[in-house]
Coordinates of C-alpha atoms and ligand atoms in Angstrom, one line a residue:
Chain A
M1142 CA 68.1 225.2 231.3
S1143 CA 70.2 225.3 234.4
K1144 CA 73.5 223.5 234.4
K1145 CA 73.9 220.2 236.2
R1146 CA 77.0 218.9 237.9
H1147 CA 78.2 215.7 236.4
V1148 CA 80.7 213.4 238.0
V1149 CA 82.5 212.0 235.0
A1150 CA 85.4 209.9 236.3
A1151 CA 87.5 209.2 239.2
V1152 CA 90.8 211.2 239.0
D1153 CA 92.9 208.0 238.9
E1154 CA 91.0 206.8 235.9
V1155 CA 92.3 209.5 233.6
P1156 CA 96.1 209.7 234.2
P1157 CA 98.2 212.6 232.8
G1158 CA 98.5 212.5 229.0
S1159 CA 95.4 210.5 228.5
R1160 CA 91.8 211.4 227.5
K1161 CA 88.4 210.0 227.9
H1162 CA 85.3 210.3 225.8
L1163 CA 82.1 211.3 227.6
N1164 CA 78.5 211.7 226.7
L1165 CA 76.9 214.1 229.1
A1166 CA 73.3 215.0 228.8
G1167 CA 73.5 214.2 225.1
R1168 CA 76.7 216.1 224.5
E1169 CA 79.9 214.5 223.2
I1170 CA 82.8 215.7 225.3
A1171 CA 86.5 215.0 225.2
L1172 CA 88.2 215.1 228.6
F1173 CA 92.0 215.5 228.7
N1174 CA 94.5 215.3 231.5
L1175 CA 97.4 217.8 231.0
G1176 CA 99.9 217.0 233.6
G1177 CA 97.3 216.7 236.3
E1178 CA 95.0 219.5 235.1
F1179 CA 91.7 218.5 233.5
F1180 CA 90.3 220.1 230.4
A1181 CA 87.1 219.3 228.6
L1182 CA 86.3 220.2 225.0
G1183 CA 83.2 219.6 222.9
D1184 CA 84.2 216.4 221.0
K1185 CA 83.1 217.9 217.7
C1186 CA 85.8 219.6 215.7
P1187 CA 84.5 223.0 214.5
H1188 CA 85.6 222.1 211.0
E1189 CA 83.6 219.1 210.1
S1190 CA 82.9 217.4 213.4
G1191 CA 85.8 215.0 213.6
S1192 CA 86.2 213.5 217.1
L1193 CA 88.9 215.5 218.9
C1194 CA 89.1 212.7 221.5
A1195 CA 90.4 210.4 218.8
G1196 CA 93.1 212.9 217.7
K1197 CA 96.9 212.8 218.3
I1198 CA 98.2 214.7 221.2
V1199 CA 101.0 217.0 220.1
G1200 CA 103.2 219.9 221.1
L1201 CA 103.4 223.3 219.4
A1202 CA 105.7 223.3 216.4
E1203 CA 107.3 226.6 215.8
A1204 CA 110.3 228.0 213.9
D1205 CA 111.8 231.5 214.0
T1206 CA 113.6 230.8 210.7
P1207 CA 113.2 228.1 208.1
G1208 CA 114.8 224.8 209.1
H1209 CA 115.2 225.8 212.8
Y1210 CA 112.4 223.8 214.5
R1211 CA 111.3 224.1 218.0
L1212 CA 108.7 222.2 220.0
S1213 CA 107.1 223.8 223.0
R1214 CA 104.0 223.2 225.1
D1215 CA 104.6 219.5 225.0
G1216 CA 101.3 217.6 224.8
E1217 CA 99.1 220.6 225.0
F1218 CA 97.5 220.4 221.6
V1219 CA 95.2 217.8 219.9
K1220 CA 95.3 217.3 216.2
C1221 CA 91.9 216.5 214.7
P1222 CA 92.1 213.0 213.2
W1223 CA 90.2 214.1 210.1
H1224 CA 92.2 217.0 208.6
G1225 CA 94.8 217.7 211.1
W1226 CA 93.9 221.1 212.5
E1227 CA 95.4 221.7 215.9
F1228 CA 93.5 222.7 219.0
D1229 CA 94.8 224.1 222.2
I1230 CA 93.6 221.7 224.8
R1231 CA 93.5 224.4 227.4
T1232 CA 91.2 226.7 225.5
G1233 CA 89.7 224.9 222.6
Q1234 CA 91.1 227.5 220.3
S1235 CA 92.4 226.3 216.9
W1236 CA 96.0 227.3 216.2
C1237 CA 95.3 228.3 212.6
D1238 CA 92.3 230.6 213.4
P1239 CA 92.1 231.0 217.2
T1240 CA 89.4 233.6 217.3
R1241 CA 86.9 232.3 214.9
T1242 CA 87.5 228.5 214.9
R1243 CA 87.4 227.0 218.4
A1244 CA 86.1 223.9 220.0
R1245 CA 83.6 224.5 222.9
A1246 CA 85.5 224.4 226.2
Y1247 CA 83.7 223.2 229.4
E1248 CA 84.7 224.0 233.0
T1249 CA 86.1 221.1 234.9
A1250 CA 86.8 220.7 238.6
V1251 CA 88.1 218.1 240.9
A1252 CA 85.9 217.4 243.9
A1253 CA 86.4 215.2 246.8
G1254 CA 84.0 212.3 247.2
E1255 CA 83.3 213.4 250.6
T1256 CA 81.7 216.6 249.4
L1257 CA 80.1 215.0 246.4
V1258 CA 78.1 212.4 248.3
K1259 CA 76.0 215.2 249.7
G1260 CA 74.9 216.0 246.2
P1261 CA 73.4 217.3 244.1
Y1262 CA 75.1 215.7 241.1
V1263 CA 74.3 213.5 238.2
A1264 CA 76.4 210.3 238.2
D1265 CA 74.5 207.6 236.5
T1266 CA 77.4 205.3 236.3
Y1267 CA 79.5 206.6 239.2
P1268 CA 79.2 205.2 242.5
V1269 CA 80.9 208.0 244.4
R1270 CA 83.0 206.9 247.3
V1271 CA 84.1 209.3 250.1
E1272 CA 87.7 208.4 250.0
E1273 CA 88.3 209.2 246.3
N1274 CA 88.6 212.4 244.2
Y1275 CA 86.4 212.9 241.1
I1276 CA 86.4 215.0 238.0
V1277 CA 83.2 217.0 237.6
I1278 CA 81.9 219.0 234.7
D1279 CA 79.0 221.4 234.8
V1280 CA 76.8 221.0 231.7
Chain B
M735 CA 90.3 248.3 175.8
K736 CA 93.0 250.7 174.9
V737 CA 95.3 252.0 177.6
P738 CA 93.5 255.1 178.8
F739 CA 96.5 257.2 179.9
A740 CA 100.2 257.4 179.3
G741 CA 102.9 256.7 182.0
A742 CA 102.3 253.0 182.6
I743 CA 105.1 250.6 183.5
D744 CA 105.1 247.6 181.2
C745 CA 106.6 244.8 183.3
D746 CA 106.9 242.1 180.6
L747 CA 108.2 242.9 177.2
H748 CA 110.3 240.7 175.1
L749 CA 113.3 241.8 173.2
P750 CA 114.4 239.7 170.2
S751 CA 116.8 236.9 170.8
P752 CA 120.2 238.1 169.4
S753 CA 122.1 236.1 166.9
M754 CA 125.4 234.4 168.0
A755 CA 127.2 237.0 165.8
V756 CA 125.8 239.8 168.0
L757 CA 126.6 237.9 171.2
M758 CA 130.1 237.1 170.2
R759 CA 130.9 240.8 170.2
H760 CA 130.4 240.6 174.0
M761 CA 132.7 237.6 174.5
D762 CA 136.4 237.3 175.0
D763 CA 138.8 235.9 172.4
F764 CA 138.7 232.4 173.8
W765 CA 135.0 232.0 173.5
R766 CA 134.8 233.8 170.1
E767 CA 137.2 231.3 168.8
Q768 CA 135.4 228.4 170.4
F769 CA 132.1 229.2 168.9
V770 CA 133.7 229.5 165.4
T771 CA 135.9 226.4 165.6
R772 CA 133.1 224.3 167.0
R773 CA 130.9 225.6 164.2
I774 CA 128.2 226.7 166.5
D775 CA 128.5 230.4 165.8
R776 CA 125.5 230.2 163.5
M777 CA 123.4 228.2 165.9
D778 CA 120.5 230.2 167.3
F779 CA 120.2 228.5 170.7
Q780 CA 116.5 229.0 170.7
L781 CA 114.5 227.8 173.7
T782 CA 112.3 225.0 172.8
S783 CA 109.8 226.6 175.1
F784 CA 107.6 228.9 173.0
P785 CA 109.7 228.8 169.9
P786 CA 109.3 231.9 167.8
N787 CA 107.5 230.5 164.9
T788 CA 104.5 229.2 167.0
P789 CA 101.4 231.4 166.6
L790 CA 101.3 232.7 170.1
A791 CA 105.0 233.6 170.2
M792 CA 104.6 236.6 167.9
R793 CA 101.5 238.6 166.8
D794 CA 101.1 238.4 163.1
D795 CA 101.3 242.2 162.6
W796 CA 104.5 242.3 164.6
R797 CA 106.1 239.4 162.8
A798 CA 107.4 241.5 159.9
P799 CA 111.1 242.5 160.2
A800 CA 112.1 246.0 160.9
G801 CA 111.3 248.3 158.0
E802 CA 113.6 250.1 155.6
G803 CA 116.2 252.0 157.6
E804 CA 114.5 251.0 160.8
T805 CA 116.6 249.5 163.6
P806 CA 115.2 246.8 165.9
L807 CA 114.9 249.5 168.5
D808 CA 112.9 251.8 166.1
K809 CA 110.6 248.8 165.5
L810 CA 110.2 248.3 169.3
R811 CA 109.4 252.0 169.7
R812 CA 106.8 252.0 166.9
E813 CA 105.1 248.8 167.9
A814 CA 105.4 248.6 171.7
L815 CA 106.8 251.6 173.5
D816 CA 104.9 254.4 171.7
P817 CA 101.4 252.9 171.2
F818 CA 101.0 251.9 174.8
G819 CA 102.5 255.1 176.2
A820 CA 104.7 253.3 178.7
R821 CA 107.0 255.5 180.8
I822 CA 109.1 252.4 181.6
A823 CA 109.2 249.0 180.0
I824 CA 111.1 246.0 181.5
G825 CA 112.6 244.1 178.7
S826 CA 113.7 240.5 178.8
I827 CA 115.6 238.1 176.6
L828 CA 114.9 234.5 177.3
H829 CA 117.8 232.8 175.6
G830 CA 118.3 229.1 175.1
A831 CA 121.7 229.3 176.8
I832 CA 119.9 228.6 180.1
G833 CA 119.2 225.1 178.8
L834 CA 122.8 224.1 178.1
Y835 CA 124.4 221.4 180.1
N836 CA 127.9 223.0 179.7
E837 CA 127.8 225.5 182.5
D838 CA 130.8 227.5 181.4
M839 CA 129.4 228.0 177.9
A840 CA 125.9 228.7 179.3
A841 CA 127.4 231.3 181.6
V842 CA 129.3 233.0 178.9
I843 CA 126.3 233.3 176.7
C844 CA 124.1 234.5 179.5
S845 CA 126.6 237.2 180.3
A846 CA 126.8 238.2 176.6
V847 CA 123.0 238.4 176.5
N848 CA 122.9 240.6 179.5
D849 CA 125.7 242.8 178.1
H850 CA 123.9 243.0 174.7
L851 CA 120.8 244.1 176.6
A852 CA 122.6 246.8 178.4
R853 CA 124.8 248.0 175.4
D854 CA 122.5 247.6 172.5
W855 CA 119.1 248.4 174.1
L856 CA 119.3 250.1 177.5
D857 CA 122.0 252.5 176.4
H858 CA 119.8 253.7 173.6
E859 CA 116.4 253.9 175.1
P860 CA 115.8 255.6 178.4
R861 CA 112.4 254.0 178.8
L862 CA 113.8 250.5 178.9
R863 CA 114.8 248.6 181.9
G864 CA 116.2 245.1 181.9
S865 CA 116.1 241.6 183.4
I866 CA 119.3 239.8 184.2
L867 CA 119.2 236.4 182.5
V868 CA 120.7 233.8 184.9
M869 CA 121.1 230.1 184.9
G870 CA 118.9 228.5 187.5
S871 CA 120.8 225.2 187.2
S872 CA 123.9 227.0 188.4
P873 CA 123.3 229.2 191.4
D874 CA 127.0 230.0 191.6
H875 CA 127.0 231.5 188.2
A876 CA 123.7 233.3 188.9
V877 CA 125.2 235.0 192.0
A878 CA 128.3 236.0 190.1
E879 CA 126.3 237.4 187.3
I880 CA 124.1 239.4 189.7
E881 CA 127.2 240.8 191.4
R882 CA 128.8 241.6 188.1
L883 CA 125.8 243.7 186.9
A884 CA 124.3 244.9 190.2
A885 CA 125.8 248.4 189.9
D886 CA 123.8 248.9 186.7
R887 CA 120.6 250.2 188.2
R888 CA 118.7 249.7 184.9
F889 CA 118.5 246.0 185.7
V890 CA 115.5 245.6 188.0
Q891 CA 115.1 241.9 188.3
I892 CA 116.6 238.5 187.5
I893 CA 114.7 236.2 185.2
L894 CA 114.4 232.4 185.2
P895 CA 112.0 230.0 183.5
V896 CA 109.4 228.7 185.9
M897 CA 110.4 225.1 185.2
G898 CA 114.1 224.3 185.7
D899 CA 116.2 221.6 187.3
F900 CA 114.5 221.8 190.6
L901 CA 111.7 223.7 192.3
P902 CA 112.8 227.3 192.6
G903 CA 112.2 227.6 196.4
K904 CA 114.9 225.0 197.2
R905 CA 117.7 226.0 199.5
Q906 CA 120.4 225.7 196.8
M907 CA 118.9 228.8 195.2
W908 CA 119.0 230.9 198.4
P909 CA 122.4 232.5 197.6
V910 CA 120.8 233.8 194.5
Y911 CA 117.8 235.3 196.4
R912 CA 120.2 236.7 199.0
A913 CA 122.0 238.5 196.2
C914 CA 118.8 239.8 194.7
E915 CA 117.5 241.0 198.1
K916 CA 120.8 242.7 198.8
H917 CA 120.7 244.6 195.5
G918 CA 117.0 245.4 195.4
L919 CA 116.3 243.1 192.5
A920 CA 113.0 241.2 192.1
V921 CA 113.0 237.5 191.1
A922 CA 111.0 237.0 188.0
L923 CA 109.8 233.5 186.9
H924 CA 108.7 233.5 183.3
A925 CA 106.5 230.9 181.6
G926 CA 108.7 228.3 180.0
S927 CA 111.0 225.4 180.8
T928 CA 114.5 224.2 180.3
Y929 CA 112.8 220.8 179.7
R930 CA 115.1 219.0 182.1
Y931 CA 111.8 217.3 183.0
P932 CA 108.5 217.0 181.2
P933 CA 106.2 219.9 181.9
T934 CA 103.5 217.7 183.4
G935 CA 103.8 215.3 186.3
S936 CA 102.9 212.4 184.0
G937 CA 105.5 212.8 181.4
W938 CA 105.7 214.4 178.0
P939 CA 102.6 215.9 176.4
S940 CA 102.0 215.6 172.6
Y941 CA 100.7 219.1 171.7
H942 CA 101.3 222.7 172.3
V943 CA 98.1 223.3 174.0
E944 CA 99.1 220.9 176.7
D945 CA 102.4 222.7 177.2
Y946 CA 100.6 226.1 177.5
I947 CA 98.1 224.9 180.0
A948 CA 100.8 223.1 182.0
Q949 CA 102.4 226.5 182.7
S950 CA 99.9 227.6 185.3
T951 CA 100.5 224.4 187.3
A952 CA 104.2 225.1 187.2
F953 CA 103.6 228.6 188.6
E954 CA 101.5 227.1 191.4
N955 CA 104.2 224.6 192.2
A956 CA 106.8 227.4 192.2
I957 CA 104.8 229.7 194.5
V958 CA 104.1 226.8 196.9
S959 CA 107.8 225.9 196.8
F960 CA 108.8 229.5 197.8
L961 CA 106.3 229.4 200.6
A962 CA 107.0 225.9 201.9
E963 CA 110.8 226.2 201.8
G964 CA 110.5 229.5 203.7
V965 CA 112.1 231.8 201.0
F966 CA 109.7 234.6 202.0
N967 CA 110.7 234.2 205.7
E968 CA 114.4 234.2 205.0
F969 CA 114.3 237.1 202.6
P970 CA 111.7 239.6 204.0
D971 CA 112.3 242.2 201.3
L972 CA 112.2 239.8 198.3
R973 CA 109.5 239.9 195.7
L974 CA 108.5 237.1 193.4
V975 CA 107.1 238.2 190.0
C976 CA 105.3 235.7 187.8
L977 CA 105.6 236.7 184.2
E978 CA 103.2 235.5 181.5
S979 CA 101.8 233.3 184.1
G980 CA 98.1 234.2 183.9
F981 CA 96.4 234.8 187.2
T982 CA 92.8 233.6 186.8
W983 CA 93.9 230.3 188.4
L984 CA 95.0 232.1 191.5
P985 CA 91.8 232.1 193.6
T986 CA 91.7 228.4 193.8
L987 CA 95.4 228.2 194.7
L988 CA 94.9 230.7 197.5
W989 CA 91.9 228.8 198.8
R990 CA 93.7 225.5 198.7
L991 CA 96.8 226.9 200.3
N992 CA 95.0 228.2 203.3
K993 CA 93.0 225.0 203.6
E994 CA 95.8 222.6 203.4
W995 CA 98.1 224.7 205.6
R996 CA 95.7 224.3 208.5
G997 CA 96.4 220.6 208.7
T998 CA 100.0 220.4 207.5
R999 CA 101.6 223.5 208.9
Q1000 CA 103.6 221.6 211.5
E1001 CA 105.9 220.4 208.8
T1002 CA 106.8 224.0 207.9
P1003 CA 106.3 225.9 211.2
W1004 CA 107.9 229.1 209.7
L1005 CA 104.6 229.5 207.8
D1006 CA 103.0 231.0 210.8
R1007 CA 100.1 232.8 209.1
P1008 CA 97.7 231.9 206.3
P1009 CA 99.9 231.5 203.2
A1010 CA 97.4 233.3 201.0
D1011 CA 98.2 236.4 203.0
V1012 CA 101.9 235.9 202.2
V1013 CA 101.2 235.5 198.5
R1014 CA 99.2 238.7 198.5
E1015 CA 102.1 240.5 200.1
R1016 CA 105.0 239.1 198.2
V1017 CA 104.0 237.6 194.8
R1018 CA 103.1 239.7 191.8
F1019 CA 101.7 238.7 188.4
S1020 CA 102.0 240.3 185.0
L1021 CA 98.6 241.3 183.5
Q1022 CA 98.9 239.5 180.1
P1023 CA 97.8 236.9 179.2
V1024 CA 94.5 237.6 181.0
D1025 CA 92.9 234.2 180.3
A1026 CA 89.4 235.3 181.3
P1027 CA 86.3 235.4 179.1
A1028 CA 85.6 238.8 177.5
D1029 CA 82.8 239.5 179.9
G1030 CA 84.3 242.1 182.3
A1031 CA 82.0 241.1 185.1
L1032 CA 83.6 237.7 185.3
L1033 CA 87.1 239.2 185.5
T1034 CA 85.9 241.5 188.3
R1035 CA 84.7 238.5 190.2
T1036 CA 88.0 236.7 189.8
L1037 CA 89.8 239.8 191.1
A1038 CA 87.5 239.9 194.1
H1039 CA 88.3 236.3 194.9
I1040 CA 92.0 237.2 194.6
G1041 CA 91.3 239.7 197.3
S1042 CA 93.9 242.4 196.6
D1043 CA 94.3 245.2 194.0
E1044 CA 98.0 245.1 194.4
L1045 CA 98.9 241.9 192.7
L1046 CA 98.8 242.7 189.1
L1047 CA 101.4 244.5 187.1
F1048 CA 100.7 246.0 183.7
S1049 CA 102.3 244.1 180.9
T1050 CA 101.9 243.9 177.1
D1051 CA 103.9 240.7 176.7
Y1052 CA 105.0 242.2 173.4
P1053 CA 105.4 240.7 170.9
H1054 CA 103.4 237.6 172.0
A1055 CA 99.9 237.4 170.7
Q1056 CA 97.8 238.1 173.8
F1057 CA 95.4 240.8 172.5
D1058 CA 94.5 242.6 169.3
G1059 CA 95.3 246.1 168.2
D1060 CA 96.2 248.4 171.1
N1061 CA 93.8 246.8 173.5
A1062 CA 96.4 245.9 176.1
L1063 CA 93.8 246.2 179.0
P1064 CA 91.0 243.7 179.5
E1065 CA 87.4 245.1 179.6
G1066 CA 85.8 245.7 182.9
L1067 CA 88.7 247.0 185.0
P1068 CA 87.5 249.8 187.2
A1069 CA 89.5 253.1 186.7
D1070 CA 91.2 253.0 190.1
L1071 CA 92.3 249.5 189.4
Q1072 CA 93.7 250.5 186.0
R1073 CA 95.8 253.1 187.8
K1074 CA 97.0 250.6 190.4
I1075 CA 98.0 248.1 187.8
M1076 CA 99.7 250.5 185.4
I1077 CA 101.2 253.1 187.7
D1078 CA 101.3 252.2 191.4
N1079 CA 101.9 248.5 191.7
P1080 CA 105.1 248.2 189.6
P1081 CA 107.2 250.5 191.7
A1082 CA 105.8 249.0 194.9
C1083 CA 107.1 245.6 193.6
Y1084 CA 110.5 246.7 192.2
P1085 CA 112.7 248.4 194.7
R1086 CA 114.8 249.9 192.0
L1087 CA 111.8 251.5 190.3
A1088 CA 110.6 252.9 193.6
A1089 CA 114.1 254.4 194.2
E1090 CA 114.1 256.0 190.8
A1091 CA 110.7 257.5 191.4
K1092 CA 112.0 259.0 194.7
E1093 CA 114.9 260.6 192.9
I1094 CA 112.6 262.1 190.3
A1095 CA 110.1 263.4 192.9
P1096 CA 111.0 266.9 194.2
Ligands
FES1326 S1 87.0 217.8 211.0 FE1 88.6 218.4 212.2 S2 90.0 219.2 210.9 FE2 88.4 218.7 209.6

């Protein structure tokens, strides 16, 4: 089945640090804005299908030695609301088992309304206007 | 089954608790007089944990006192060292002194126990090695005692009861572990309690069976404490040895550790890989008691779940009643695993035994 381009939101609608739940062609997707970059993950936690979109956004906790805590990559992980596993929003990889346990990651792009109006795209709910920018996902 | 070849290292063997009269020989005048004038020189300071007249504490055929003209060491040779063909046996004396609230008195008795072990046992039997008895409730004393005895290379570990005043991974114990690591001593936790707290999380049990079963939970708590507090990160060469702990409960602990770690690891970010892997690298378990049904296939399956052939250390747990006759090995252990448990794993765990082996090797 060939992929279709979906216009999922206007850029302004998903400000940095926020997320949006999407249902695209029957797929649950969690869309995140990391400091202006958009990332889309399958909204099913690979563990037991908790909704990543409903998880807490956190940084990466590390420590070189016991008791010396460090937080890096502020806001770049989401903790599954069900059992707390952490997922890298950029890649969908889990922190605890990055190669085998990962959430599906979808390509996102930002497209100008001007180019979008020419189509083709699927935007059931999105009246696309020439003067705005939109987040698009190919699914 | 019987031990199929000689040369094993017996990692958990109990030496009899000495009387106060014996220990007072290893004390200075002040303390000798104190024990006499306080009329506690005949007290035996037995640990309430596993008191010697309970059935498991001593096998019936080993309960008889030393024979005519036989010294306690002769008896040990006849009953434990010779029949199992051990090349080396690590002896421990778990003395009730570790339960005393008077730290100075406890310290002086612990030191006397250790000196008695060195002078009255190790000096006379080259196969014996020793455990340094320390007070977990007083890390300062424990460090001083380790430093006092460290030069005696026949001591290969320190020994503490698995249940004490606080969980053993706590930071206040770190100076003790630092001293152990520095001197190449392993840290052994032995089944038992100073009974500062009840052995269950819901208070005091009524019966022995409850106390016995509670031990494995205490070992789980201790291992998790070591991991969570970061002891293994802080002391990369330190080994934790669980003595008389059993090990058939280990697979579920490893599963649960890895599972819970995934969601909670941010609290303890130094735990940066699956904790079961750390246990497999750093924690060792004495063989006896085996706690598995006699069917060898079940034991093999348990070992497969544990996922490493390096975790078990041969032990007889003499004179505790863990097996009959000379059958110190459970049925169903493949030959290569027998070798690992009896010959290879102990020196890999005890730096001092590894160093000895190097010296002997051409
Ligand atoms: S369902 Fe996501 S961590 Fe369990």
